XYZ file of C-alpha atoms in Angstrom:
364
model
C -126.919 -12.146 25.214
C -128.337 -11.010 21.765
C -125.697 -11.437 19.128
C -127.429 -8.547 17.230
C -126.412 -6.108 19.363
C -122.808 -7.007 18.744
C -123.403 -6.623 15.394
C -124.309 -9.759 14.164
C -126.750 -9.782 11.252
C -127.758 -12.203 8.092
C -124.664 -11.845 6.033
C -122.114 -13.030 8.939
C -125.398 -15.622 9.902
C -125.332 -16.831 5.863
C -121.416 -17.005 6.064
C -120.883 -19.023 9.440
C -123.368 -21.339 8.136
C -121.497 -22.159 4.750
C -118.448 -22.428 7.176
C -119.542 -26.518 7.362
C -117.912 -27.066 10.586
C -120.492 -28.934 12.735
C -121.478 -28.263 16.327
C -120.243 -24.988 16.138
C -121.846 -21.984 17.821
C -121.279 -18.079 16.657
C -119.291 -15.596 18.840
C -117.462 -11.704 19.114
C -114.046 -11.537 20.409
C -114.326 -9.117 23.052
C -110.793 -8.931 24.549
C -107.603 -9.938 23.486
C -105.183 -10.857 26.477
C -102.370 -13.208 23.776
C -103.111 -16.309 23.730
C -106.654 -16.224 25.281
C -109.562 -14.506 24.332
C -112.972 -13.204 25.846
C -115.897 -13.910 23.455
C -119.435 -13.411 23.642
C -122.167 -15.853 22.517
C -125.335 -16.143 23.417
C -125.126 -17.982 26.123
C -122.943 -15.212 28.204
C -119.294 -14.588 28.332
C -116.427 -16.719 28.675
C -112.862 -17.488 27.200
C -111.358 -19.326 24.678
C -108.096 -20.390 23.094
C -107.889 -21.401 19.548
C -107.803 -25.034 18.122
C -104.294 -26.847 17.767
C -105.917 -27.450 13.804
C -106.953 -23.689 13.574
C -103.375 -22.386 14.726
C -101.590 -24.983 12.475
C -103.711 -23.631 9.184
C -103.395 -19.992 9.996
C -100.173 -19.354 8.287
C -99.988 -15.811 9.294
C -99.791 -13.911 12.541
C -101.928 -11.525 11.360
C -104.859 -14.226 10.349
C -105.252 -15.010 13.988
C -108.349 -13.821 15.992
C -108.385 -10.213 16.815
C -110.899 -8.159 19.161
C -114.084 -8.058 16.937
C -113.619 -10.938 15.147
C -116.713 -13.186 14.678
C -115.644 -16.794 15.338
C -117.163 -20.240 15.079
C -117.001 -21.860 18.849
C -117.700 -25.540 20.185
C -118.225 -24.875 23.847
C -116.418 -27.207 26.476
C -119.359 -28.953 27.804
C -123.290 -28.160 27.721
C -123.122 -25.450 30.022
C -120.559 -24.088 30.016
C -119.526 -20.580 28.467
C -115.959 -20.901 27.392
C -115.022 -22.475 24.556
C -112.748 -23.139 21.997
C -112.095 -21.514 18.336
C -112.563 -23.671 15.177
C -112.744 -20.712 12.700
C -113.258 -17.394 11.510
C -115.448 -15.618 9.889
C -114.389 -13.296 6.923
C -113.421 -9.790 8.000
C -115.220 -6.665 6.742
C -112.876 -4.357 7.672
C -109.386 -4.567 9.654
C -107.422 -2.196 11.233
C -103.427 -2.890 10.923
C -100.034 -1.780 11.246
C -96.843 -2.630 11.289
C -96.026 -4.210 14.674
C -92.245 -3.146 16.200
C -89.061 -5.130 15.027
C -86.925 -5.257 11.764
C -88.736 -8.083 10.124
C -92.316 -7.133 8.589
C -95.066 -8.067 10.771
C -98.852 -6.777 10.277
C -100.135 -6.440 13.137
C -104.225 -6.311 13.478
C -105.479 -3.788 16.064
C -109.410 -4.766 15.470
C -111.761 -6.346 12.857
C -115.112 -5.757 11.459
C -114.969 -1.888 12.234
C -117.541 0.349 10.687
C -116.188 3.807 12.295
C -112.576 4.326 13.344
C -112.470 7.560 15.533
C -108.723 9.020 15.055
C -108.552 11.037 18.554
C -106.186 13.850 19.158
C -106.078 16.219 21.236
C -106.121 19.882 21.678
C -102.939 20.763 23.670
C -99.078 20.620 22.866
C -99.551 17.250 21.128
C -101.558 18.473 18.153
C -99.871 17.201 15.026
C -101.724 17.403 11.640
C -98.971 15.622 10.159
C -99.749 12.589 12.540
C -103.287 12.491 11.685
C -102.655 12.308 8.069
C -100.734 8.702 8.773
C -103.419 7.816 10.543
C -105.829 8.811 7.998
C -103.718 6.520 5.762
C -104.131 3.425 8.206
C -108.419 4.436 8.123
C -108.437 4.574 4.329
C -106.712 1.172 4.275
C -108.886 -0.341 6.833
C -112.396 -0.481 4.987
C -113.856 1.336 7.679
C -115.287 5.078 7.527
C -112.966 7.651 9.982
C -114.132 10.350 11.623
C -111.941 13.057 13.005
C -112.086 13.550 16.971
C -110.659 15.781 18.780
C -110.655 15.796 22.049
C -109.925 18.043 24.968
C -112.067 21.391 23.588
C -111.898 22.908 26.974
C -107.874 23.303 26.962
C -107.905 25.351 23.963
C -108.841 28.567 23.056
C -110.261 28.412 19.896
C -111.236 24.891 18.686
C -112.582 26.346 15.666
C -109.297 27.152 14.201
C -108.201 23.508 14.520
C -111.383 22.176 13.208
C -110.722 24.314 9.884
C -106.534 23.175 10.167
C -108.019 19.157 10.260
C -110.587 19.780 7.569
C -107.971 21.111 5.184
C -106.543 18.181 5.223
C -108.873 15.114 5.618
C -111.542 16.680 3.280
C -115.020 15.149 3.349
C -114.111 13.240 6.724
C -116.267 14.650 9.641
C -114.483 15.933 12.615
C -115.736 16.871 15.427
C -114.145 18.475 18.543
C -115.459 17.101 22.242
C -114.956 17.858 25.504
C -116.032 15.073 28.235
C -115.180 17.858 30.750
C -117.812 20.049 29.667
C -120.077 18.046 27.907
C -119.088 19.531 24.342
C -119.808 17.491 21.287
C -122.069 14.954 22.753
C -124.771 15.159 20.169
C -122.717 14.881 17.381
C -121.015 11.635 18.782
C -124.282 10.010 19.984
C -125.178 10.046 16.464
C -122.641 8.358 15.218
C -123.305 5.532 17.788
C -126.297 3.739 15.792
C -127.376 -0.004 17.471
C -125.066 -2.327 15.526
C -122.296 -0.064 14.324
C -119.031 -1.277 15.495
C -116.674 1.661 16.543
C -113.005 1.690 17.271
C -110.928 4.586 19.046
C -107.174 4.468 17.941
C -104.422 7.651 19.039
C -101.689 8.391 20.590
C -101.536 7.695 24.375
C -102.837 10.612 26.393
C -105.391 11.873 23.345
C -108.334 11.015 25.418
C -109.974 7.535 24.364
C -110.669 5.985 27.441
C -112.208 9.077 28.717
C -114.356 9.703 25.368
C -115.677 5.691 26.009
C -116.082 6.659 29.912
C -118.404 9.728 28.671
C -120.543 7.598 26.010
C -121.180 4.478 28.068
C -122.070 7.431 31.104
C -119.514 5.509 33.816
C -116.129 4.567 34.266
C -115.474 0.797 32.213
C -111.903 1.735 31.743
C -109.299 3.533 33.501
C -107.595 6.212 32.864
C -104.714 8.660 34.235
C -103.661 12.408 33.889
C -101.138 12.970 31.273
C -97.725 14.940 32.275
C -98.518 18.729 31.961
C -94.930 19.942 31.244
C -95.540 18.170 27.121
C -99.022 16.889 27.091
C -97.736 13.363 26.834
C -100.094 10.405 27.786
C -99.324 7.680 29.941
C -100.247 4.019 29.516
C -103.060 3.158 30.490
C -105.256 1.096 28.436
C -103.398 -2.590 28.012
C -104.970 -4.379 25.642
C -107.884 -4.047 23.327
C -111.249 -4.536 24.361
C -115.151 -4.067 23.252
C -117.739 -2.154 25.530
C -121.674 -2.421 24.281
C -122.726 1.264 24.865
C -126.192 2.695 25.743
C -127.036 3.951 22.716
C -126.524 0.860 20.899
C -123.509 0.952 19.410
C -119.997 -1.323 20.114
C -116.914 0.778 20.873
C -113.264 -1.179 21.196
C -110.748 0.767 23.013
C -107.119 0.590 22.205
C -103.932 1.253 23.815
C -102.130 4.112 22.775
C -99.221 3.955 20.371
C -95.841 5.225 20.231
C -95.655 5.509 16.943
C -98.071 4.716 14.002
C -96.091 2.714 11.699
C -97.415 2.149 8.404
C -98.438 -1.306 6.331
C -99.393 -2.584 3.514
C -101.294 0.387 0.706
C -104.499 -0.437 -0.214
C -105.232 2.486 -2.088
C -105.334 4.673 1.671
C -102.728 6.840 0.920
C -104.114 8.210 -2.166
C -107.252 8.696 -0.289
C -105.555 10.405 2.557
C -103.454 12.692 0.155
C -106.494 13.073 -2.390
C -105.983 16.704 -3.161
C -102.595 16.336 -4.131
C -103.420 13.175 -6.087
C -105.940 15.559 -7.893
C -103.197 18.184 -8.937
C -100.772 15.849 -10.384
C -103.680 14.966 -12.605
C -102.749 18.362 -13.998
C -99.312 17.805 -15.117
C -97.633 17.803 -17.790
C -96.237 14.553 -17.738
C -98.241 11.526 -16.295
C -94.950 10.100 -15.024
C -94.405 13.653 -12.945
C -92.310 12.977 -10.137
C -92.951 16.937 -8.925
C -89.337 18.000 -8.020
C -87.890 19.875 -11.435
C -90.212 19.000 -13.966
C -91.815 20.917 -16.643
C -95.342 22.315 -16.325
C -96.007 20.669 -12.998
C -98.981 21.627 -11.649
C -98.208 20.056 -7.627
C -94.830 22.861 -7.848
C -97.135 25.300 -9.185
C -99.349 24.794 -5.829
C -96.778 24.449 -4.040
C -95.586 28.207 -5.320
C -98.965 29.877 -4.887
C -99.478 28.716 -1.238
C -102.399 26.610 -2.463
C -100.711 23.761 -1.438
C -99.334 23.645 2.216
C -94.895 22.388 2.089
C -94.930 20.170 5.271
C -98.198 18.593 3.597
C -96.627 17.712 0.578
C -93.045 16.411 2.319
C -95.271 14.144 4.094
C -97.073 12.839 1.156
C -93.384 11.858 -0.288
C -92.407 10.488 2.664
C -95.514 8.161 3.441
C -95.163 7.268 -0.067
C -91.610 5.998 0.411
C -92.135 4.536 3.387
C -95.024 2.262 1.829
C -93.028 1.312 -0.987
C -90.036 0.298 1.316
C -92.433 -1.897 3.736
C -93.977 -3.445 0.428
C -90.711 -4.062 -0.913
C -89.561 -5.695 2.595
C -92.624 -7.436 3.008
C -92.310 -9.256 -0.651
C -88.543 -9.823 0.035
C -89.637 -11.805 3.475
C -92.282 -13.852 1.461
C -89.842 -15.110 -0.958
C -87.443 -16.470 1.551
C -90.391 -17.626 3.462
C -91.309 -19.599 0.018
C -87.770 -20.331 -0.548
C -87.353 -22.471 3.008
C -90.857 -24.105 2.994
C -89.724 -25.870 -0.536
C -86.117 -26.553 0.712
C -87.818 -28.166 4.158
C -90.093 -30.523 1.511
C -88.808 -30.614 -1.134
C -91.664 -29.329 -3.022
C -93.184 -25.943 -3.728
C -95.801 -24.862 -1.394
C -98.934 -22.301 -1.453
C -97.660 -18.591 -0.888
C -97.146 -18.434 2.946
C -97.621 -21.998 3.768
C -95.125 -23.529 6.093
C -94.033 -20.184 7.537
C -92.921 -20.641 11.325
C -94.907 -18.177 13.126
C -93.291 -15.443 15.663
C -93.836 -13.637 18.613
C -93.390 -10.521 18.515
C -92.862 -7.743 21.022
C -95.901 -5.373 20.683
C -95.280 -1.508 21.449
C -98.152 -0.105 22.541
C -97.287 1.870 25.229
């Protein structure tokens, strides 16, 4: 197997070697069944499970391996291929949200993305307000998104929603497909450079599986009809997983979600809402909250039609709903804080000691 096909290259070689863990070989989480993982090295594929060491250091849920990690691997025996995990490499991009449950949890759908393909499709499921969360979750990632939307052939004029998606995910390239017909191939296949990483993230039904079916030109993952009376997917993709695809590129596939709910801001949402960020540069008062102030120049929009309502409720709520999860999220960390020193009696590193959880995904 060549690792540079997964994406490896001389930054993640320079970086496992100042890892200084000895008689350790590199390797690309491929799948991610809970426990156990499917990595690829160069000597094929096998699995692994982490170290008792690594599990005890990683303080966080969140920190453990995910599907396109790069890890650091000492095999079980000279020729064999699975192995077991001593460490990670740093992430260049990761794709989370907040996994079900009242406490705060980040949950990490993939690492070391370069494109995240936000699918939706053309039929009753179309929701523009949807895709701008999920344009929040791209922003945040570090990776680049790209609009697709899937299932052309069902509607009547894909144009029109092209223009509707553009509006508002401005300089984001979208790009409407139909595997059916063929539609869209060329502007996909470009996309899908050797050693780009790509993920596909939606709602369940939007069409993933099919659109990695149609690039990698056979079936490598199931998939099912969705229930014609409200376009709703079923589940069928389980877990995540990474496909190398003819043209060179790595796509991971992941299950569809219920509902896309939010983490930590790290500066996504005013990239998602960047338009309206640029009109409350315009106000009177830098402090504008844009409900009854003075020369307010988002109300103003709001009043000429340049600025679309359900757009702007969305933007408020998004923004409270980040501000709640990082107020939750800091509220957890103290107590977490709090019990590690009362355990040792001493104050430990932020996140230190923390038991870790399990936690019911729900991914559909």
């Amino acid at each position: 197997m060549n690792l540079q096909e997964l994406g490896w290259n001389a930054e993640r070689e320079n970086a496992f070697r100042g890892m200084g863990i000895e008689q350790v070989w590199p390797g690309r989480i491929v799948a991610d069944h809970g426990h156990k993982y499917r990595v690829v090295t160069e000597r094929g594929e096998g699995w692994a499970e982490m170290s008792g060491r690594l599990q005890y250091e990683l303080s966080e849920r969140s920190e453990f391996p995910a599907v396109g990690d790069w890890v650091a691997l000492r095999f079980l025996s000279e020729s064999d291929c699975d192995a077991v995990i001593h460490g990670l490499l740093p992430r260049s991009s990761r794709i989370s949200r907040r996994a079900a449950g009242s406490v705060p949890v980040e949950q990490v759908v993939a690492a070391n993305v370069d494109l995240l393909f936000l699918v939706a499709a053309l039929n009753m499921d179309f929701n523009l307000r949807r895709l701008e969360r999920y344009l929040i979750m791209a922003w945040n990632s570090g990776a680049s998104p790209v609009i697709v939307l899937s299932k052309a052939d069902l509607c009547e004029e894909p144009e029109r929603y092209v223009a509707e998606t553009e509006s508002i995910a401005p300089g984001v390239p979208v790009i409407a497909v139909s595997a059916l017909e063929d539609l869209g191939r060329e502007q996909v296949d470009a996309l899908l450079k050797p050693g780009v990483t790509v993920a596909l993230t939606g709602s369940s039904g939007a069409g993933k599986s099919t659109i990695l079916n149609w690039m990698a030109g056979e079936d490598v993952q199931k998939t099912q009809a969705i229930r014609e009376d409200d376009s709703r997917g079923r589940h069928t993709t389980t877990h995540r997983e990474l496909f190398v695809l003819p043209q060179g590129a790595v796509m991971i596939d992941t299950p569809g979600m219920r509902e896309l709910q939010l983490w930590d801001d790290e500066g996504g949402w005013s990239e998602a809402f960047g338009d309206i960020e640029e009109l409350a540069k315009e106000c009177r008062f830098a402090d504008c909250r844009h409900q009854h102030e003075a020369g307010c120049a988002v109300r103003e929009a709001l009043q000429s039609g340049q600025l679309e309502r359900k757009r702007f409720e969305n933007y408020l709520k998004t923004q409270r709903e980040l501000k709640f999860q990082a107020a939750k999220e800091q509220t957890r960390q103290r107590s977490v804080r709090a019990a590690s020193s009362s355990k040792n009696g001493r104050q430990e590193p932020r996140g230190k000691g923390e038991q870790r959880r399990r936690y019911a995904s729900d991914w559909e």
